[in-house]
Short mmCIF file of C-alpha atoms and ligand atoms in Angstrom, two decimals:
data_model
loop_
_atom_site.label_atom_id
_atom_site.label_comp_id
_atom_site.label_asym_id
_atom_site.label_seq_id
_atom_site.Cartn_x
_atom_site.Cartn_y
_atom_site.Cartn_z
CA MET A 1 208.66 39.06 165.03
CA ARG A 2 205.74 36.71 165.03
CA ILE A 3 203.69 35.73 168.05
CA GLU A 4 203.39 31.96 167.65
CA GLN A 5 200.65 31.44 170.16
CA LEU A 6 198.14 34.28 170.34
CA PRO A 7 196.85 34.87 173.88
CA SER A 8 193.27 33.79 174.48
CA ASP A 9 191.92 37.37 174.56
CA PHE A 10 193.26 37.87 171.02
CA LYS A 11 191.99 34.46 169.88
CA HIS A 12 188.51 35.30 171.06
CA ALA A 13 188.60 38.46 168.98
CA LEU A 14 189.93 36.76 165.82
CA PRO A 15 186.47 36.34 164.24
CA VAL A 16 186.09 40.13 164.44
CA LEU A 17 189.33 40.68 162.52
CA GLU A 18 188.32 38.03 160.00
CA GLU A 19 184.91 39.62 159.38
CA ILE A 20 186.53 42.98 158.71
CA GLU A 21 189.06 41.45 156.36
CA LYS A 22 186.36 39.48 154.55
CA ALA A 23 184.69 42.78 153.81
CA GLY A 24 187.93 43.94 152.18
CA TYR A 25 189.56 46.05 154.92
CA GLU A 26 192.56 45.67 157.21
CA ALA A 27 192.33 45.11 160.96
CA TYR A 28 194.95 44.74 163.70
CA PHE A 29 195.32 44.45 167.43
CA VAL A 30 196.99 47.62 168.68
CA GLY A 31 198.12 49.58 171.71
CA GLY A 32 198.32 48.48 175.32
CA SER A 33 197.22 44.87 174.83
CA VAL A 34 200.04 44.19 172.35
CA ARG A 35 202.61 45.85 174.61
CA ASP A 36 201.42 44.01 177.72
CA HIS A 37 201.26 40.63 176.00
CA ILE A 38 204.82 40.92 174.71
CA LEU A 39 205.94 41.86 178.23
CA GLY A 40 204.19 38.77 179.56
CA LEU A 41 201.70 40.87 181.51
CA PRO A 42 197.96 40.23 181.72
CA ILE A 43 195.89 42.01 179.08
CA HIS A 44 192.87 44.08 180.02
CA ASP A 45 191.16 45.48 176.97
CA VAL A 46 191.80 44.41 173.42
CA ASP A 47 191.76 47.40 171.05
CA ILE A 48 191.39 46.90 167.34
CA ALA A 49 192.43 49.36 164.63
CA THR A 50 191.05 49.15 161.11
CA SER A 51 191.16 50.75 157.67
CA ALA A 52 187.34 50.57 157.53
CA TYR A 53 185.47 53.78 158.32
CA PRO A 54 183.03 53.73 161.24
CA GLU A 55 180.01 53.60 158.90
CA GLU A 56 181.58 50.63 157.14
CA ILE A 57 182.16 48.82 160.45
CA LYS A 58 178.50 49.36 161.28
CA THR A 59 177.41 47.64 158.10
CA ILE A 60 179.68 44.64 158.81
CA PHE A 61 178.44 43.95 162.38
CA LYS A 62 174.85 43.69 163.57
CA ARG A 63 175.35 44.90 167.14
CA THR A 64 177.37 48.08 167.48
CA VAL A 65 177.47 51.08 169.78
CA ASP A 66 178.69 54.53 168.72
CA THR A 67 181.13 55.01 171.57
CA GLY A 68 183.25 57.75 170.05
CA ILE A 69 182.21 57.89 166.47
CA GLN A 70 183.63 61.36 165.88
CA HIS A 71 187.08 59.98 166.77
CA GLY A 72 186.41 56.85 164.75
CA THR A 73 185.58 54.42 167.55
CA VAL A 74 182.71 51.97 167.33
CA THR A 75 182.14 49.24 169.91
CA VAL A 76 181.22 45.89 168.42
CA LEU A 77 179.31 43.41 170.58
CA VAL A 78 179.94 39.73 169.96
CA GLY A 79 178.18 37.36 172.34
CA GLU A 80 179.24 38.43 175.82
CA ASP A 81 182.30 40.32 174.57
CA SER A 82 182.73 43.83 173.29
CA TYR A 83 185.58 45.30 171.28
CA GLU A 84 186.50 48.88 170.56
CA ILE A 85 187.25 49.23 166.89
CA THR A 86 188.91 52.47 165.83
CA THR A 87 189.48 53.64 162.29
CA PHE A 88 193.08 54.46 161.37
CA ARG A 89 193.42 58.18 161.79
CA THR A 90 195.80 61.08 161.80
CA GLU A 91 195.48 64.14 163.93
CA SER A 92 196.39 67.71 163.19
CA GLY A 93 196.07 71.16 164.63
CA TYR A 94 196.64 70.93 168.40
CA GLN A 95 196.52 74.69 168.76
CA ASP A 96 195.64 74.31 172.43
CA PHE A 97 198.32 71.74 173.38
CA ARG A 98 195.69 69.16 174.18
CA ARG A 99 193.19 68.26 171.48
CA PRO A 100 193.67 67.94 167.77
CA ASP A 101 191.68 70.50 165.80
CA GLN A 102 191.06 67.87 163.22
CA VAL A 103 190.91 64.10 163.08
CA THR A 104 191.22 62.58 159.64
CA PHE A 105 190.41 58.97 158.89
CA VAL A 106 193.06 57.29 156.78
CA ARG A 107 193.55 53.91 155.16
CA SER A 108 197.19 53.36 156.20
CA LEU A 109 198.20 51.57 159.37
CA GLU A 110 201.56 53.29 159.42
CA ASP A 111 199.97 56.74 159.53
CA ASP A 112 197.85 55.61 162.46
CA LEU A 113 200.83 54.24 164.38
CA LYS A 114 202.71 57.49 163.81
CA ARG A 115 200.18 59.50 165.85
CA ARG A 116 200.55 57.24 168.91
CA ASP A 117 202.44 58.47 171.95
CA PHE A 118 205.29 56.04 172.64
CA THR A 119 207.06 53.43 170.56
CA ILE A 120 206.00 50.66 172.94
CA ASN A 121 202.37 51.72 172.37
CA ALA A 122 202.74 51.88 168.59
CA LEU A 123 202.90 48.15 167.88
CA ALA A 124 200.26 46.29 165.90
CA VAL A 125 199.60 42.57 165.47
CA ASP A 126 197.75 41.00 162.55
CA ARG A 127 195.54 37.95 162.81
CA ASN A 128 198.45 35.61 162.08
CA GLY A 129 200.45 37.00 164.97
CA ASN A 130 202.85 39.08 162.86
CA VAL A 131 204.02 42.13 164.77
CA ILE A 132 204.15 45.39 162.82
CA ASP A 133 206.81 47.55 164.40
CA LYS A 134 207.59 50.77 162.53
CA PHE A 135 209.40 52.63 165.32
CA ASP A 136 211.43 49.91 167.03
CA GLY A 137 208.94 49.54 169.84
CA LEU A 138 210.15 45.95 170.25
CA GLY A 139 213.72 47.16 170.76
CA ASP A 140 212.48 49.65 173.34
CA LEU A 141 210.44 47.00 175.14
CA ASP A 142 213.64 45.00 175.29
CA LYS A 143 215.63 47.97 176.61
CA ARG A 144 212.73 48.81 178.90
CA ILE A 145 212.53 52.43 177.82
CA ILE A 146 209.73 54.86 177.10
CA ARG A 147 210.49 56.83 173.98
CA ALA A 148 208.21 59.19 172.08
CA VAL A 149 207.27 58.31 168.51
CA GLY A 150 209.03 60.91 166.35
CA LYS A 151 210.25 64.19 167.84
CA ALA A 152 209.39 64.17 171.54
CA GLU A 153 209.15 67.93 171.78
CA GLU A 154 206.63 68.14 168.95
CA ARG A 155 204.62 65.28 170.37
CA PHE A 156 204.33 66.99 173.75
CA HIS A 157 203.34 70.23 172.08
CA GLU A 158 200.54 68.37 170.34
CA ASP A 159 199.29 66.87 173.57
CA ALA A 160 200.91 67.78 176.86
CA LEU A 161 199.16 64.96 178.73
CA ARG A 162 201.61 62.57 177.07
CA MET A 163 204.29 63.79 179.51
CA MET A 164 202.19 62.51 182.40
CA ARG A 165 201.55 59.30 180.49
CA ALA A 166 205.32 58.79 180.17
CA VAL A 167 205.89 58.78 183.93
CA ARG A 168 202.70 56.77 184.45
CA PHE A 169 203.94 53.98 182.16
CA GLN A 170 207.34 54.22 183.81
CA SER A 171 205.70 53.42 187.14
CA GLN A 172 203.40 50.70 185.83
CA LEU A 173 206.08 48.93 183.82
CA ASP A 174 209.20 49.79 185.81
CA PHE A 175 210.81 51.29 182.70
CA THR A 176 212.99 54.37 182.32
CA VAL A 177 212.23 57.39 180.17
CA GLU A 178 214.70 57.58 177.28
CA ALA A 179 217.09 60.55 177.52
CA GLU A 180 215.81 62.71 174.66
CA THR A 181 212.20 62.13 175.69
CA ALA A 182 213.12 63.05 179.28
CA VAL A 183 214.77 66.31 178.22
CA ALA A 184 211.70 67.19 176.16
CA ILE A 185 209.51 66.59 179.20
CA ARG A 186 211.61 68.86 181.37
CA ASP A 187 211.66 71.60 178.74
CA ASN A 188 207.92 71.44 178.18
CA ALA A 189 206.56 70.55 181.61
CA TYR A 190 204.92 73.99 181.82
CA LEU A 191 202.51 72.94 179.09
CA LEU A 192 200.76 70.78 181.67
CA GLU A 193 198.99 73.96 182.75
CA LYS A 194 196.92 73.68 179.59
CA ILE A 195 195.54 70.28 180.54
CA ALA A 196 192.34 69.69 182.52
CA ILE A 197 193.16 68.66 186.05
CA GLU A 198 190.88 65.61 185.82
CA ARG A 199 192.99 64.15 183.02
CA ILE A 200 196.25 64.86 184.85
CA ARG A 201 194.84 63.29 187.99
CA GLU A 202 193.83 60.12 186.18
CA GLU A 203 197.40 59.59 184.99
CA PHE A 204 198.84 60.64 188.34
CA ILE A 205 196.76 58.10 190.25
CA LYS A 206 197.80 55.37 187.84
CA LEU A 207 201.38 56.46 188.48
CA MET A 208 200.98 56.31 192.26
CA LEU A 209 199.32 52.89 192.11
CA GLY A 210 201.92 51.40 189.77
CA LYS A 211 204.29 48.69 190.98
CA ALA A 212 207.35 50.94 190.58
CA TRP A 213 205.72 54.17 191.71
CA GLN A 214 208.93 55.58 193.14
CA THR A 215 210.61 55.38 189.74
CA GLY A 216 207.76 57.26 188.06
CA PHE A 217 207.39 59.68 190.95
CA ALA A 218 211.13 60.43 190.94
CA ASP A 219 210.95 61.59 187.33
CA PHE A 220 207.64 63.35 187.94
CA LEU A 221 209.66 65.50 190.38
CA LYS A 222 212.99 65.59 188.58
CA LEU A 223 211.51 66.55 185.23
CA ASP A 224 209.49 69.36 186.86
CA LEU A 225 206.04 67.99 186.09
CA SER A 226 205.14 68.36 189.77
CA GLU A 227 205.72 72.12 189.55
CA TYR A 228 202.68 72.43 187.29
CA CYS A 229 200.34 70.30 189.38
CA PRO A 230 197.94 71.64 192.04
CA SER A 231 199.52 72.21 195.47
CA PHE A 232 202.87 70.76 194.41
CA LYS A 233 204.63 73.97 193.35
CA ASN A 234 207.88 74.49 195.31
CA GLN A 235 207.19 71.33 197.30
CA SER A 236 209.88 69.10 195.85
CA ASN A 237 211.82 68.88 199.14
CA GLU A 238 208.77 67.56 200.94
CA LEU A 239 207.70 65.32 198.08
CA ASN A 240 211.21 63.92 197.76
CA LYS A 241 210.76 62.36 201.20
CA LEU A 242 208.47 59.81 199.59
CA LEU A 243 211.40 58.50 197.59
CA LYS A 244 213.21 57.48 200.77
CA LEU A 245 210.42 55.14 201.87
CA ASP A 246 210.38 51.44 201.05
CA ASN A 247 209.09 50.88 197.54
CA VAL A 248 205.91 49.11 198.58
CA PRO A 249 202.80 49.61 196.43
CA PHE A 250 200.01 51.70 197.92
CA LEU A 251 196.86 49.91 198.99
CA ASP A 252 194.64 52.33 197.10
CA GLU A 253 194.28 55.87 195.84
CA GLU A 254 193.42 57.18 199.30
CA ALA A 255 196.56 55.64 200.78
CA ALA A 256 198.63 57.41 198.14
CA TRP A 257 197.01 60.79 198.76
CA THR A 258 197.44 60.40 202.52
CA ALA A 259 201.12 59.56 202.13
CA ILE A 260 201.59 62.68 200.02
CA GLY A 261 199.78 64.91 202.53
CA TYR A 262 201.75 63.36 205.37
CA ALA A 263 205.09 63.90 203.65
CA MET A 264 204.14 67.51 202.97
CA GLU A 265 203.22 67.92 206.66
CA LEU A 266 199.86 69.44 205.77
CA THR A 267 197.26 70.33 208.36
CA PRO A 268 193.86 68.64 207.88
CA LYS A 269 192.59 71.87 206.37
CA GLN A 270 195.50 72.19 203.94
CA PHE A 271 195.21 68.50 203.05
CA ASN A 272 191.52 68.92 202.31
CA LYS A 273 192.28 71.90 200.11
CA MET A 274 194.95 69.99 198.21
CA LEU A 275 192.45 67.23 197.43
CA ARG A 276 189.87 69.78 196.32
CA ASP A 277 192.43 71.45 194.07
CA TRP A 278 193.10 68.06 192.47
CA LYS A 279 189.32 67.62 192.10
CA VAL A 280 189.44 64.29 193.88
CA SER A 281 185.92 62.80 194.31
CA ASN A 282 184.14 63.75 197.55
CA LYS A 283 184.16 60.16 198.74
CA SER A 284 187.89 59.69 198.18
CA ARG A 285 188.63 63.06 199.72
CA GLU A 286 186.66 62.32 202.89
CA THR A 287 188.23 58.88 203.21
CA SER A 288 191.71 60.35 202.74
CA VAL A 289 191.11 63.07 205.33
CA SER A 290 189.91 60.50 207.89
CA THR A 291 192.86 58.25 207.09
CA ASP A 292 195.23 61.17 207.62
CA LYS A 293 193.67 61.96 211.01
CA MET A 294 193.90 58.35 212.13
CA LEU A 295 197.49 58.09 210.95
CA LYS A 296 198.41 61.13 213.04
CA ASN A 297 196.55 59.68 216.03
CA PHE A 298 198.71 56.59 215.74
CA ARG A 299 201.88 58.62 215.35
CA ASP A 300 201.08 60.58 218.49
CA GLY A 301 200.00 57.45 220.39
CA ASN A 302 196.95 59.40 221.36
CA PHE A 303 193.76 57.50 220.58
CA ASP A 304 191.35 54.85 221.75
CA LEU A 305 189.04 52.40 220.05
CA TRP A 306 186.32 55.04 219.87
CA ASP A 307 188.59 57.33 217.84
CA ILE A 308 189.26 54.54 215.35
CA TYR A 309 185.56 53.75 215.17
CA SER A 310 184.52 57.34 214.66
CA LEU A 311 187.09 57.91 211.92
CA GLY A 312 185.87 54.69 210.25
CA VAL A 313 187.02 51.13 210.94
CA ASP A 314 187.31 50.65 207.18
CA ASN A 315 190.27 53.02 207.25
CA PHE A 316 192.21 50.92 209.73
CA ASP A 317 193.98 48.60 207.27
CA ARG A 318 195.04 51.57 205.18
CA VAL A 319 196.39 53.36 208.24
CA ALA A 320 198.22 50.21 209.35
CA SER A 321 199.89 49.95 205.93
CA LEU A 322 200.91 53.62 206.08
CA CYS A 323 202.32 53.17 209.60
CA LYS A 324 204.63 50.52 208.20
CA LEU A 325 205.63 52.81 205.38
CA PHE A 326 206.41 55.75 207.68
CA LYS A 327 207.88 53.50 210.40
CA ILE A 328 205.26 54.50 212.95
CA ASP A 329 205.27 52.01 215.78
CA PHE A 330 202.02 50.59 217.09
CA ASP A 331 200.95 47.34 218.63
CA GLU A 332 199.57 45.96 215.41
CA LYS A 333 198.54 42.51 216.58
CA VAL A 334 196.62 43.62 219.63
CA LEU A 335 195.03 46.59 217.94
CA THR A 336 194.02 44.67 214.81
CA GLU A 337 192.28 42.12 216.98
CA LYS A 338 190.47 44.84 218.90
CA VAL A 339 189.40 46.70 215.78
CA ARG A 340 188.16 43.48 214.14
CA ASN A 341 186.04 42.91 217.23
CA ILE A 342 184.21 46.23 217.04
CA PRO A 343 180.74 44.84 216.28
CA ILE A 344 179.31 47.84 214.42
CA LYS A 345 180.44 50.26 211.74
CA SER A 346 177.97 53.03 212.55
CA SER A 347 175.03 53.72 214.85
CA ARG A 348 172.79 52.36 212.10
CA ASP A 349 174.08 48.88 212.98
CA LEU A 350 172.88 49.11 216.58
CA ALA A 351 170.29 46.47 217.48
CA ILE A 352 168.07 49.16 218.95
CA THR A 353 166.39 52.28 217.54
CA GLY A 354 165.29 55.62 218.94
CA ASN A 355 161.69 54.42 218.89
CA ASP A 356 162.66 51.35 220.94
CA ILE A 357 164.26 53.63 223.54
CA ILE A 358 161.10 55.77 223.74
CA LYS A 359 159.05 52.67 224.44
CA ILE A 360 161.46 51.01 226.85
CA LEU A 361 162.06 54.08 228.98
CA ASN A 362 158.57 55.42 228.44
CA ILE A 363 159.86 58.92 227.67
CA LYS A 364 158.87 61.58 225.15
CA PRO A 365 160.86 62.13 221.95
CA GLY A 366 163.58 64.73 222.52
CA PRO A 367 167.33 65.23 222.92
CA GLU A 368 167.42 62.60 225.65
CA ILE A 369 167.01 59.89 223.00
CA GLY A 370 170.14 60.99 221.15
CA LYS A 371 172.14 60.99 224.38
CA CYS A 372 170.96 57.46 225.18
CA MET A 373 171.83 56.25 221.68
CA SER A 374 175.30 57.73 221.87
CA GLN A 375 175.89 56.16 225.30
CA ILE A 376 174.83 52.77 223.97
CA GLU A 377 177.01 53.21 220.91
CA HIS A 378 180.06 53.86 223.12
CA LYS A 379 179.35 50.82 225.25
CA VAL A 380 178.92 48.57 222.21
CA VAL A 381 182.11 49.84 220.61
CA GLU A 382 184.06 49.37 223.84
CA GLY A 383 182.66 45.88 224.05
CA THR A 384 181.10 46.32 227.49
CA VAL A 385 177.55 45.67 226.23
CA TYR A 386 176.52 43.19 223.54
CA ASN A 387 174.82 44.56 220.44
CA ASN A 388 171.70 42.53 221.01
CA PHE A 389 168.21 43.95 221.61
CA ASP A 390 167.57 42.23 224.98
CA LYS A 391 171.02 43.08 226.33
CA LEU A 392 170.71 46.70 225.25
CA LYS A 393 167.24 46.89 226.82
CA GLN A 394 168.60 45.44 230.05
CA TYR A 395 171.41 47.99 230.02
CA LEU A 396 169.00 50.90 229.43
CA LEU A 397 166.78 49.84 232.32
CA SER A 398 169.77 49.39 234.65
CA GLU A 399 171.18 52.89 234.03
P1 ATP B 1 196.31 50.90 179.59
O1 ATP B 1 196.93 49.63 179.92
O2 ATP B 1 196.37 51.89 180.70
O3 ATP B 1 194.93 50.83 178.96
P2 ATP B 1 197.07 51.75 176.96
O4 ATP B 1 198.40 51.80 176.29
O5 ATP B 1 196.05 50.83 176.38
O6 ATP B 1 197.31 51.47 178.48
P3 ATP B 1 195.14 53.81 176.57
O7 ATP B 1 195.03 55.13 177.25
O8 ATP B 1 194.08 52.80 176.77
O9 ATP B 1 196.55 53.22 176.99
O10 ATP B 1 195.31 54.13 175.03
C1 ATP B 1 195.35 53.12 174.03
C2 ATP B 1 196.40 53.47 172.97
O11 ATP B 1 196.05 54.70 172.34
C3 ATP B 1 197.79 53.68 173.53
O12 ATP B 1 198.51 52.47 173.62
C4 ATP B 1 198.40 54.62 172.50
O13 ATP B 1 198.79 53.90 171.34
C5 ATP B 1 197.21 55.48 172.10
N1 ATP B 1 197.09 56.71 172.91
C6 ATP B 1 196.35 56.89 174.03
N2 ATP B 1 196.46 58.14 174.51
C7 ATP B 1 197.28 58.78 173.66
C8 ATP B 1 197.77 60.12 173.60
N3 ATP B 1 197.46 61.04 174.49
N4 ATP B 1 198.59 60.44 172.55
C9 ATP B 1 198.91 59.52 171.62
N5 ATP B 1 198.49 58.25 171.63
C10 ATP B 1 197.68 57.88 172.63
MG1 MG B 2 193.99 50.63 177.09
#
């Protein structure tokens, strides 16, 4: 196969390939960008693989950064653009099911493609647009399947994270996992225990945010991967509930976590623990916990504008999307309007400060000030007093 018209991201990078070739080495576009272009999807980063060693790349280009030189990756800066250039390599060892004991730089493209995870990720394109396809990745793109390069079982023993990557790509691309690869995942799912939770989480979030997340999530459960993830052991009945929902993409990571906690019927405390076990960032965890509380308020029909405000107005859209997903009824139009009209996001946005209150009421600093502030905050949120210095002053003096 030959790509007649290279996409603009590749065209921009052509001078880089040409420079490398001029110096007597080979260079190709590889990995995700090739796969996504052939599928007609937008490309994010263009990765280049080369027979030149990192030191050789550094003599060819003036501006380079040693991004991962021990793995063979050098970033080359050209004008505004930057490209990751990785030396062809093979990997061996993998005594710990996650990292090769040894990386060896090689001069053969085929050897480099062999170490890649899936056939659809093992395609290369030269500067004339010729596609190098040693493992029928093109056929698999056509059949829309994810198939390991070589023996799936061995490949998952080398690096167990690949099993998570399989279901992640399944979700992002709406593909299926090829039968033999799927069996190897189920047989080796326990190896996930060897992988750092941060790396599993990264793939899992990509899975949950993919356009066909239910497809990926279904296999994540069916192939037992979930059993080796934090808080998910013996939870497949609860987690399966998510597969019955409409297949609408989640708004963000926090929406996905909240949906999971909701399906598992976790208390706020249990939900918080689950997110800690997954080592979710503090910010995401706090946002998810507030979203979960607001969602339950809506479900129970037991809340007012103040509750929404104190859990964070920024969470409202996420909660509204989750209500649709879980078929929780609420008066969306009226409430959206009301929430949009809350003039402040926190007490910091009030048009008056504690010092102003001291002056206006001519009182000494003390707990009284806090009480006044909180009263004003309520009034502003309810919309009974304008958030304007003179109006707030008037209100204070009238109380
Ligand atoms: P994305 O669109 O998410 O960037 P990608 O295919 O580019 O997808 P990356 O994680 O950026 O994925 O990796 C780039 C390439 O490196 C992959 O296409 C694959 O060829 C190879 N690769 C990445 N991770 C692994 C792995 N764990 N085992 C084998 N090959 C891998
Ligand atoms: Mg990539």
